[in-house]
GROMACS .gro file of C-alpha atoms in nm:
model
  409
    1MET     CA    1   7.293  -1.612  13.184
    2LEU     CA    2   7.552  -1.724  13.439
    3ILE     CA    3   7.924  -1.669  13.406
    4LYS     CA    4   8.115  -1.992  13.348
    5SER     CA    5   8.471  -1.861  13.334
    6MET     CA    6   8.698  -1.561  13.314
    7GLU     CA    7   9.050  -1.571  13.175
    8THR     CA    8   9.315  -1.325  13.064
    9ILE     CA    9   9.528  -1.317  12.750
   10LEU     CA   10   9.849  -1.114  12.754
   11THR     CA   11   9.968  -1.031  12.404
   12CYS     CA   12  10.225  -0.807  12.237
   13PRO     CA   13  10.141  -0.729  11.873
   14GLY     CA   14  10.379  -0.434  11.863
   15ARG     CA   15  10.315  -0.346  12.228
   16ASN     CA   16  10.162  -0.518  12.531
   17TYR     CA   17   9.787  -0.555  12.578
   18LEU     CA   18   9.588  -0.745  12.840
   19ILE     CA   19   9.259  -0.896  12.721
   20VAL     CA   20   8.981  -1.011  12.954
   21LYS     CA   21   8.766  -1.296  12.823
   22ILE     CA   22   8.440  -1.387  12.997
   23THR     CA   23   8.231  -1.686  12.886
   24THR     CA   24   7.876  -1.766  12.998
   25GLU     CA   25   7.729  -2.111  13.057
   26ASP     CA   26   7.529  -2.084  12.734
   27GLY     CA   27   7.843  -2.015  12.532
   28VAL     CA   28   7.841  -1.637  12.480
   29THR     CA   29   8.188  -1.481  12.499
   30GLY     CA   30   8.274  -1.119  12.570
   31TYR     CA   31   8.609  -0.941  12.552
   32GLY     CA   32   8.741  -0.635  12.736
   33ASP     CA   33   9.062  -0.435  12.759
   34ALA     CA   34   9.257  -0.428  13.088
   35THR     CA   35   9.584  -0.278  12.967
   36LEU     CA   36   9.785  -0.062  13.207
   37ASN     CA   37  10.100   0.046  13.026
   38GLY     CA   38  10.410  -0.084  13.206
   39ARG     CA   39  10.201  -0.256  13.476
   40GLU     CA   40  10.024  -0.526  13.276
   41LEU     CA   41  10.142  -0.811  13.502
   42SER     CA   42  10.000  -0.641  13.812
   43VAL     CA   43   9.655  -0.617  13.653
   44LYS     CA   44   9.674  -0.974  13.525
   45GLU     CA   45   9.754  -1.103  13.873
   46ALA     CA   46   9.465  -0.908  14.023
   47LEU     CA   47   9.226  -1.057  13.768
   48ASP     CA   48   9.355  -1.415  13.769
   49SER     CA   49   9.415  -1.461  14.141
   50HIS     CA   50   9.150  -1.240  14.297
   51LEU     CA   51   8.871  -1.088  14.090
   52SER     CA   52   8.793  -1.404  13.891
   53LYS     CA   53   8.671  -1.559  14.216
   54TYR     CA   54   8.387  -1.305  14.231
   55LEU     CA   55   8.259  -1.368  13.883
   56VAL     CA   56   8.202  -1.739  13.832
   57GLY     CA   57   7.836  -1.823  13.887
   58MET     CA   58   7.713  -1.462  13.876
   59ASP     CA   59   7.451  -1.339  13.631
   60ALA     CA   60   7.631  -1.168  13.341
   61GLU     CA   61   7.324  -0.948  13.282
   62ARG     CA   62   7.374  -0.771  13.616
   63ILE     CA   63   7.655  -0.548  13.500
   64THR     CA   64   7.614  -0.264  13.749
   65ASP     CA   65   7.570  -0.509  14.037
   66ILE     CA   66   7.891  -0.690  13.944
   67TRP     CA   67   8.073  -0.358  13.904
   68GLU     CA   68   7.967  -0.249  14.254
   69LEU     CA   69   8.061  -0.586  14.404
   70VAL     CA   70   8.410  -0.582  14.258
   71TYR     CA   71   8.469  -0.216  14.343
   72ARG     CA   72   8.334  -0.222  14.699
   73GLY     CA   73   8.416  -0.582  14.779
   74THR     CA   74   8.790  -0.527  14.768
   75TYR     CA   75   8.758  -0.271  15.054
   76TRP     CA   76   9.085  -0.112  14.933
   77ARG     CA   77   8.902   0.072  14.658
   78GLY     CA   78   9.023   0.252  14.352
   79GLY     CA   79   9.371   0.299  14.211
   80PRO     CA   80   9.488   0.228  13.857
   81VAL     CA   81   9.542  -0.148  13.895
   82LEU     CA   82   9.197  -0.228  14.035
   83MET     CA   83   9.014   0.016  13.809
   84THR     CA   84   9.191  -0.117  13.498
   85ALA     CA   85   9.102  -0.475  13.594
   86LEU     CA   86   8.744  -0.368  13.658
   87ALA     CA   87   8.731  -0.191  13.321
   88GLY     CA   88   8.825  -0.514  13.144
   89ILE     CA   89   8.547  -0.702  13.323
   90ASP     CA   90   8.293  -0.427  13.257
   91MET     CA   91   8.369  -0.408  12.882
   92ALA     CA   92   8.348  -0.785  12.847
   93LEU     CA   93   8.007  -0.793  13.019
   94TRP     CA   94   7.871  -0.518  12.794
   95ASP     CA   95   8.008  -0.708  12.494
   96ILE     CA   96   7.817  -1.017  12.611
   97LYS     CA   97   7.496  -0.820  12.659
   98GLY     CA   98   7.515  -0.673  12.311
   99LYS     CA   99   7.577  -1.014  12.157
  100ARG     CA  100   7.290  -1.169  12.348
  101TYR     CA  101   7.042  -0.908  12.225
  102GLY     CA  102   7.193  -0.878  11.879
  103ALA     CA  103   7.255  -0.505  11.915
  104PRO     CA  104   7.562  -0.279  11.896
  105LEU     CA  105   7.659  -0.141  12.234
  106TYR     CA  106   7.558   0.218  12.157
  107GLN     CA  107   7.197   0.100  12.108
  108LEU     CA  108   7.194  -0.040  12.463
  109LEU     CA  109   7.328   0.293  12.590
  110GLY     CA  110   7.039   0.490  12.439
  111GLY     CA  111   7.113   0.499  12.067
  112ARG     CA  112   7.311   0.732  11.846
  113CYS     CA  113   7.335   1.104  11.917
  114ARG     CA  114   7.539   1.161  11.599
  115ASP     CA  115   7.639   0.992  11.274
  116ARG     CA  116   8.017   1.023  11.306
  117LEU     CA  117   8.288   1.136  11.548
  118ARG     CA  118   8.543   1.408  11.479
  119ALA     CA  119   8.893   1.272  11.546
  120TYR     CA  120   9.236   1.418  11.606
  121PHE     CA  121   9.580   1.262  11.566
  122HIS     CA  122   9.919   1.322  11.725
  123VAL     CA  123  10.178   1.499  11.511
  124HIS     CA  124  10.538   1.537  11.624
  125GLY     CA  125  10.830   1.724  11.475
  126HIS     CA  126  11.196   1.751  11.562
  127THR     CA  127  11.171   2.112  11.441
  128LYS     CA  128  10.872   2.339  11.387
  129GLU     CA  129  10.916   2.294  11.011
  130ASP     CA  130  10.907   1.914  11.051
  131LEU     CA  131  10.595   1.953  11.259
  132ALA     CA  132  10.423   2.160  10.990
  133ASP     CA  133  10.510   1.892  10.733
  134ARG     CA  134  10.353   1.622  10.953
  135ILE     CA  135  10.036   1.831  10.980
  136ARG     CA  136  10.019   1.868  10.602
  137GLN     CA  137  10.053   1.492  10.561
  138ARG     CA  138   9.766   1.432  10.803
  139MET     CA  139   9.553   1.697  10.637
  140GLU     CA  140   9.566   1.485  10.323
  141ASP     CA  141   9.379   1.217  10.523
  142GLY     CA  142   9.107   1.469  10.606
  143CYS     CA  143   9.220   1.538  10.964
  144THR     CA  144   9.132   1.891  11.083
  145CYS     CA  145   9.259   1.888  11.442
  146PHE     CA  146   9.606   1.798  11.570
  147ARG     CA  147   9.773   1.728  11.903
  148TYR     CA  148  10.117   1.875  11.836
  149SER     CA  149  10.447   1.814  12.012
  150PHE     CA  150  10.808   1.896  11.936
  151ASP     CA  151  11.166   1.856  12.052
  152THR     CA  152  11.307   2.158  12.234
  153LYS     CA  153  11.672   2.236  12.165
  154ASP     CA  154  11.875   2.319  12.474
  155SER     CA  155  12.012   2.672  12.448
  156ARG     CA  156  12.302   2.590  12.681
  157GLN     CA  157  12.429   2.249  12.573
  158GLU     CA  158  12.495   2.160  12.211
  159GLY     CA  159  12.318   1.846  12.091
  160LEU     CA  160  12.076   1.816  12.385
  161TYR     CA  161  11.702   1.812  12.319
  162PHE     CA  162  11.410   1.797  12.561
  163ASN     CA  163  11.157   1.543  12.437
  164GLN     CA  164  10.782   1.535  12.479
  165PRO     CA  165  10.575   1.214  12.486
  166HIS     CA  166  10.361   1.155  12.179
  167GLN     CA  167  10.172   0.888  11.986
  168ASP     CA  168  10.274   0.982  11.632
  169ILE     CA  169  10.303   0.612  11.550
  170SER     CA  170  10.416   0.651  11.191
  171LEU     CA  171  10.744   0.805  11.309
  172GLY     CA  172  10.835   0.468  11.460
  173ARG     CA  173  10.959   0.615  11.789
  174ARG     CA  174  10.826   0.438  12.098
  175ILE     CA  175  10.803   0.605  12.435
  176GLU     CA  176  10.857   0.290  12.645
  177VAL     CA  177  11.195   0.174  12.768
  178THR     CA  178  11.330  -0.179  12.816
  179GLU     CA  179  11.449  -0.332  13.142
  180GLY     CA  180  11.809  -0.246  13.060
  181ASN     CA  181  11.727   0.125  13.039
  182ILE     CA  182  11.533   0.157  13.364
  183GLY     CA  183  11.701   0.414  13.584
  184LYS     CA  184  11.839   0.607  13.286
  185PRO     CA  185  11.611   0.911  13.285
  186GLU     CA  186  11.590   1.179  13.023
  187VAL     CA  187  11.675   1.541  13.110
  188TRP     CA  188  11.400   1.802  13.118
  189ASP     CA  189  11.385   2.182  13.143
  190THR     CA  190  11.036   2.332  13.176
  191GLU     CA  191  11.147   2.692  13.119
  192GLU     CA  192  11.312   2.608  12.785
  193TYR     CA  193  11.005   2.408  12.682
  194GLY     CA  194  10.764   2.684  12.789
  195HIS     CA  195  10.936   2.945  12.574
  196ASP     CA  196  10.948   2.706  12.279
  197LEU     CA  197  10.579   2.624  12.318
  198ILE     CA  198  10.481   2.983  12.244
  199ARG     CA  199  10.720   3.011  11.951
  200VAL     CA  200  10.607   2.684  11.792
  201THR     CA  201  10.237   2.757  11.841
  202SER     CA  202  10.278   3.103  11.689
  203TYR     CA  203  10.455   2.949  11.389
  204LEU     CA  204  10.176   2.694  11.336
  205ARG     CA  205   9.905   2.962  11.349
  206ASP     CA  206  10.101   3.182  11.108
  207THR     CA  207  10.144   2.885  10.875
  208PHE     CA  208   9.793   2.738  10.883
  209GLY     CA  209   9.578   3.024  11.008
  210GLY     CA  210   9.252   2.924  11.173
  211SER     CA  211   9.186   2.634  10.935
  212ILE     CA  212   9.290   2.365  11.184
  213GLY     CA  213   9.234   2.287  11.550
  214LEU     CA  214   9.543   2.279  11.771
  215ILE     CA  215   9.575   2.074  12.090
  216HIS     CA  216   9.878   2.068  12.315
  217ASP     CA  217   9.947   1.834  12.607
  218SER     CA  218  10.189   1.970  12.864
  219HIS     CA  219  10.176   1.633  13.046
  220GLU     CA  220  10.161   1.791  13.393
  221ARG     CA  221  10.511   1.932  13.354
  222PHE     CA  222  10.418   2.289  13.452
  223THR     CA  223  10.390   2.429  13.801
  224PRO     CA  224  10.057   2.609  13.854
  225ILE     CA  225  10.204   2.955  13.797
  226GLN     CA  226  10.391   2.834  13.486
  227ALA     CA  227  10.069   2.679  13.356
  228ALA     CA  228   9.870   2.996  13.416
  229ALA     CA  229  10.131   3.203  13.232
  230ALA     CA  230  10.140   2.959  12.939
  231ALA     CA  231   9.760   2.943  12.912
  232LYS     CA  232   9.741   3.322  12.910
  233GLN     CA  233  10.005   3.356  12.637
  234LEU     CA  234   9.835   3.083  12.431
  235GLU     CA  235   9.499   3.263  12.434
  236ARG     CA  236   9.571   3.458  12.118
  237PHE     CA  237   9.633   3.136  11.922
  238GLY     CA  238   9.290   2.989  11.995
  239LEU     CA  239   9.382   2.635  12.102
  240PHE     CA  240   9.114   2.370  12.085
  241PHE     CA  241   9.235   2.287  12.434
  242LEU     CA  242   9.545   2.276  12.654
  243GLU     CA  243   9.572   1.933  12.812
  244ASP     CA  244   9.699   1.840  13.159
  245PRO     CA  245   9.864   2.174  13.243
  246VAL     CA  246   9.904   2.066  13.608
  247GLU     CA  247   9.875   1.746  13.810
  248PRO     CA  248   9.519   1.607  13.807
  249VAL     CA  249   9.459   1.641  14.182
  250ASN     CA  250   9.574   2.006  14.190
  251VAL     CA  251   9.236   2.180  14.202
  252GLN     CA  252   9.394   2.502  14.328
  253GLY     CA  253   9.627   2.496  14.028
  254LEU     CA  254   9.330   2.469  13.792
  255GLU     CA  255   9.165   2.761  13.974
  256LEU     CA  256   9.480   2.970  13.924
  257ILE     CA  257   9.480   2.892  13.550
  258ARG     CA  258   9.109   2.968  13.519
  259GLY     CA  259   9.153   3.301  13.693
  260HIS     CA  260   9.410   3.418  13.439
  261SER     CA  261   9.307   3.267  13.106
  262VAL     CA  262   9.016   3.160  12.888
  263THR     CA  263   9.223   2.897  12.704
  264PRO     CA  264   9.008   2.578  12.714
  265ILE     CA  265   9.147   2.319  12.956
  266ALA     CA  266   9.128   1.939  12.931
  267MET     CA  267   9.205   1.697  13.214
  268GLY     CA  268   9.129   1.340  13.306
  269GLU     CA  269   9.345   1.058  13.172
  270LEU     CA  270   9.482   0.993  13.523
  271TYR     CA  271   9.145   1.010  13.699
  272ASN     CA  272   9.033   0.672  13.837
  273SER     CA  273   8.689   0.757  13.976
  274MET     CA  274   8.422   1.025  13.975
  275LYS     CA  275   8.556   1.146  14.310
  276ASP     CA  276   8.869   1.258  14.128
  277CYS     CA  277   8.694   1.472  13.868
  278LEU     CA  278   8.375   1.590  14.043
  279ILE     CA  279   8.518   1.917  14.182
  280PRO     CA  280   8.682   2.027  13.852
  281ILE     CA  281   8.353   1.954  13.673
  282GLU     CA  282   8.124   2.125  13.924
  283ARG     CA  283   8.346   2.435  13.949
  284ASN     CA  284   8.384   2.457  13.569
  285LEU     CA  285   8.761   2.439  13.599
  286ILE     CA  286   8.784   2.221  13.287
  287ASP     CA  287   8.615   2.229  12.948
  288TYR     CA  288   8.694   1.877  12.826
  289LEU     CA  289   8.704   1.560  13.036
  290ARG     CA  290   8.972   1.318  12.916
  291LEU     CA  291   8.878   0.995  13.091
  292ASP     CA  292   9.068   0.679  13.000
  293ILE     CA  293   8.792   0.419  12.972
  294SER     CA  294   9.041   0.137  13.043
  295HIS     CA  295   9.165   0.294  13.368
  296TYR     CA  296   8.838   0.445  13.489
  297GLY     CA  297   8.650   0.121  13.548
  298GLY     CA  298   8.501   0.084  13.202
  299ILE     CA  299   8.179   0.179  13.029
  300THR     CA  300   7.948   0.183  13.332
  301PRO     CA  301   8.117   0.465  13.530
  302SER     CA  302   8.210   0.654  13.211
  303MET     CA  303   7.843   0.688  13.116
  304LYS     CA  304   7.754   0.813  13.465
  305THR     CA  305   8.035   1.068  13.465
  306ALA     CA  306   7.952   1.190  13.115
  307ALA     CA  307   7.597   1.265  13.236
  308VAL     CA  308   7.732   1.469  13.528
  309ALA     CA  309   7.969   1.657  13.296
  310GLU     CA  310   7.686   1.732  13.054
  311ASN     CA  311   7.497   1.921  13.322
  312HIS     CA  312   7.798   2.151  13.374
  313GLY     CA  313   7.872   2.218  13.008
  314VAL     CA  314   8.182   1.996  13.006
  315LYS     CA  315   8.243   1.790  12.692
  316ILE     CA  316   8.392   1.442  12.672
  317ALA     CA  317   8.721   1.383  12.488
  318PHE     CA  318   8.825   1.032  12.587
  319HIS     CA  319   9.192   0.943  12.614
  320GLY     CA  320   9.261   0.730  12.305
  321PRO     CA  321   9.632   0.640  12.290
  322SER     CA  322   9.802   0.337  12.139
  323ASP     CA  323   9.857   0.182  12.482
  324ILE     CA  324   9.494   0.073  12.506
  325SER     CA  325   9.374  -0.197  12.267
  326PRO     CA  326   9.115  -0.174  11.987
  327LEU     CA  327   8.867  -0.323  12.237
  328ALA     CA  328   8.894  -0.005  12.443
  329HIS     CA  329   8.888   0.216  12.135
  330ALA     CA  330   8.563   0.047  12.030
  331ALA     CA  331   8.416   0.089  12.378
  332LEU     CA  332   8.489   0.461  12.393
  333ALA     CA  333   8.355   0.508  12.040
  334HIS     CA  334   8.023   0.346  12.140
  335VAL     CA  335   7.999   0.579  12.440
  336ASP     CA  336   8.090   0.878  12.221
  337PHE     CA  337   7.804   0.798  11.985
  338ALA     CA  338   7.557   0.762  12.273
  339ILE     CA  339   7.626   1.080  12.476
  340PRO     CA  340   7.502   1.434  12.393
  341ASN     CA  341   7.818   1.608  12.515
  342PHE     CA  342   8.079   1.444  12.292
  343GLY     CA  343   8.364   1.684  12.211
  344ILE     CA  344   8.635   1.515  12.003
  345GLN     CA  345   8.814   1.180  11.998
  346GLU     CA  346   9.187   1.114  12.012
  347TRP     CA  347   9.281   0.845  11.758
  348VAL     CA  348   9.590   0.650  11.652
  349ASP     CA  349   9.702   0.435  11.360
  350HIS     CA  350   9.699   0.057  11.396
  351ASN     CA  351   9.987  -0.158  11.275
  352GLU     CA  352   9.950  -0.483  11.080
  353GLU     CA  353  10.033  -0.699  11.382
  354LEU     CA  354   9.752  -0.539  11.580
  355ASP     CA  355   9.506  -0.601  11.299
  356GLN     CA  356   9.596  -0.970  11.304
  357VAL     CA  357   9.483  -0.999  11.666
  358PHE     CA  358   9.190  -0.755  11.679
  359HIS     CA  359   8.929  -0.742  11.403
  360THR     CA  360   8.732  -0.423  11.468
  361ASN     CA  361   8.432  -0.260  11.304
  362VAL     CA  362   8.546   0.090  11.404
  363ARG     CA  363   8.690   0.287  11.113
  364TYR     CA  364   8.866   0.619  11.064
  365GLU     CA  365   8.811   0.795  10.732
  366ASN     CA  366   8.854   1.154  10.616
  367GLY     CA  367   8.871   1.310  10.961
  368PHE     CA  368   8.593   1.112  11.126
  369ILE     CA  369   8.529   0.783  11.306
  370THR     CA  370   8.240   0.558  11.205
  371ILE     CA  371   8.115   0.225  11.338
  372ARG     CA  372   7.916  -0.057  11.185
  373ASP     CA  373   7.615  -0.218  11.355
  374THR     CA  374   7.786  -0.534  11.479
  375PRO     CA  375   7.647  -0.677  11.807
  376GLY     CA  376   7.835  -0.590  12.126
  377LEU     CA  377   8.163  -0.400  12.101
  378GLY     CA  378   8.206  -0.518  11.744
  379VAL     CA  379   8.561  -0.647  11.796
  380GLU     CA  380   8.659  -1.008  11.747
  381VAL     CA  381   8.982  -1.139  11.899
  382ASP     CA  382   9.194  -1.399  11.721
  383GLU     CA  383   9.317  -1.577  12.033
  384ASP     CA  384   9.564  -1.798  11.848
  385ALA     CA  385   9.725  -1.493  11.690
  386ALA     CA  386   9.726  -1.314  12.026
  387ARG     CA  387   9.916  -1.598  12.193
  388GLU     CA  388  10.178  -1.595  11.919
  389TYR     CA  389  10.280  -1.243  12.023
  390THR     CA  390  10.435  -1.306  12.364
  391TYR     CA  391  10.469  -1.047  12.639
  392LYS     CA  392  10.776  -0.820  12.630
  393PRO     CA  393  10.862  -0.627  12.948
  394LYS     CA  394  10.848  -0.252  12.885
  395PHE     CA  395  10.832   0.044  13.121
  396LEU     CA  396  10.744   0.410  13.101
  397PRO     CA  397  11.040   0.650  13.091
  398THR     CA  398  11.138   0.885  13.371
  399LEU     CA  399  11.261   1.246  13.381
  400ARG     CA  400  11.507   1.444  13.591
  401ASP     CA  401  11.566   1.817  13.576
  402ARG     CA  402  11.904   1.986  13.527
  403GLU     CA  403  11.982   1.956  13.897
  404GLY     CA  404  11.913   1.582  13.895
  405ALA     CA  405  11.577   1.590  14.076
  406VAL     CA  406  11.290   1.368  13.958
  407HIS     CA  407  11.036   1.551  13.741
  408ASN     CA  408  10.687   1.456  13.624
  409TRP     CA  409  10.705   1.255  13.303
   0.00000   0.00000   0.00000
């Protein structure tokens, strides 16, 4: 089953997504997600001008062989642009394989390990009371675990708030900025935020007791000693996990946190290869691995890494934001069903525009994700609809501290 062509489709049904389409000589088509938020054009260029040259004429059945060729053949290996492009290719090839054999992807990965996947949603509040109201609204949908964020009021300057990134889509607030706002960073104060984190978390536990799971993402904004102090203070509230307390490559920072706290730690959305996450896994410095399947090279390396994590008691909690397409959400759901060490799955609402482009068999209902037995990924792409939603340049925001120095976003 030889590859006839590979093309990319850049679409913006509410936000930008990059689709990889691979077609075989016998007419089977597979789709994959190659979206890198704010850098979509870089990935598209890599696919169109470079990586497509590898694929034409190769056997689409040889997924691992193609993965190794693309990864090693570039010589300059790794990095988010290459690994995102490779993820799109990898997903599309698995989609083709499933369609050829008439089987959903999870069957090709070893079959189901569970019947459904526990999911969590983002909830954001301007105040702690607003946040509690958002949790109550989500609880009506059956959700039992929440990734909470909030705006921190500056104690020194009236009207200034320190904002945290979130994917609470129903609030209608996007995190991206337009070209005209590049170079206009937000202000950030970690000390103010750190104090507020303890107060807000305490309020949520007092309000809801132990009936819900609580997840907080500090988005790498702590220094190691700040992160260790926060994790220790958060122990008494029993978080499901604390996400990204320090930068992903800071192994010593994770060791410092581990030495002072038993708060579960999750890391991984910025990892691009197993080399990035092997030491934290082997040293049990993390409890949940948060790989982004669209930036980690796709399904093939994710399955390998999940097997390594399983042997060290680390569970998988894939990154599942709105800036990867339903193709990626379907791919990670298939992997979740097929691995023994699934932990929990981040999930987001889809808007009507997105549903016009992507027709998916993955469903959220009453706190859990289910999937129907459609061959391949189980997502069909309406290419005409996709092309109607043209690309709109958007960029991730930036932060500066009170003194004007750049801070991790």
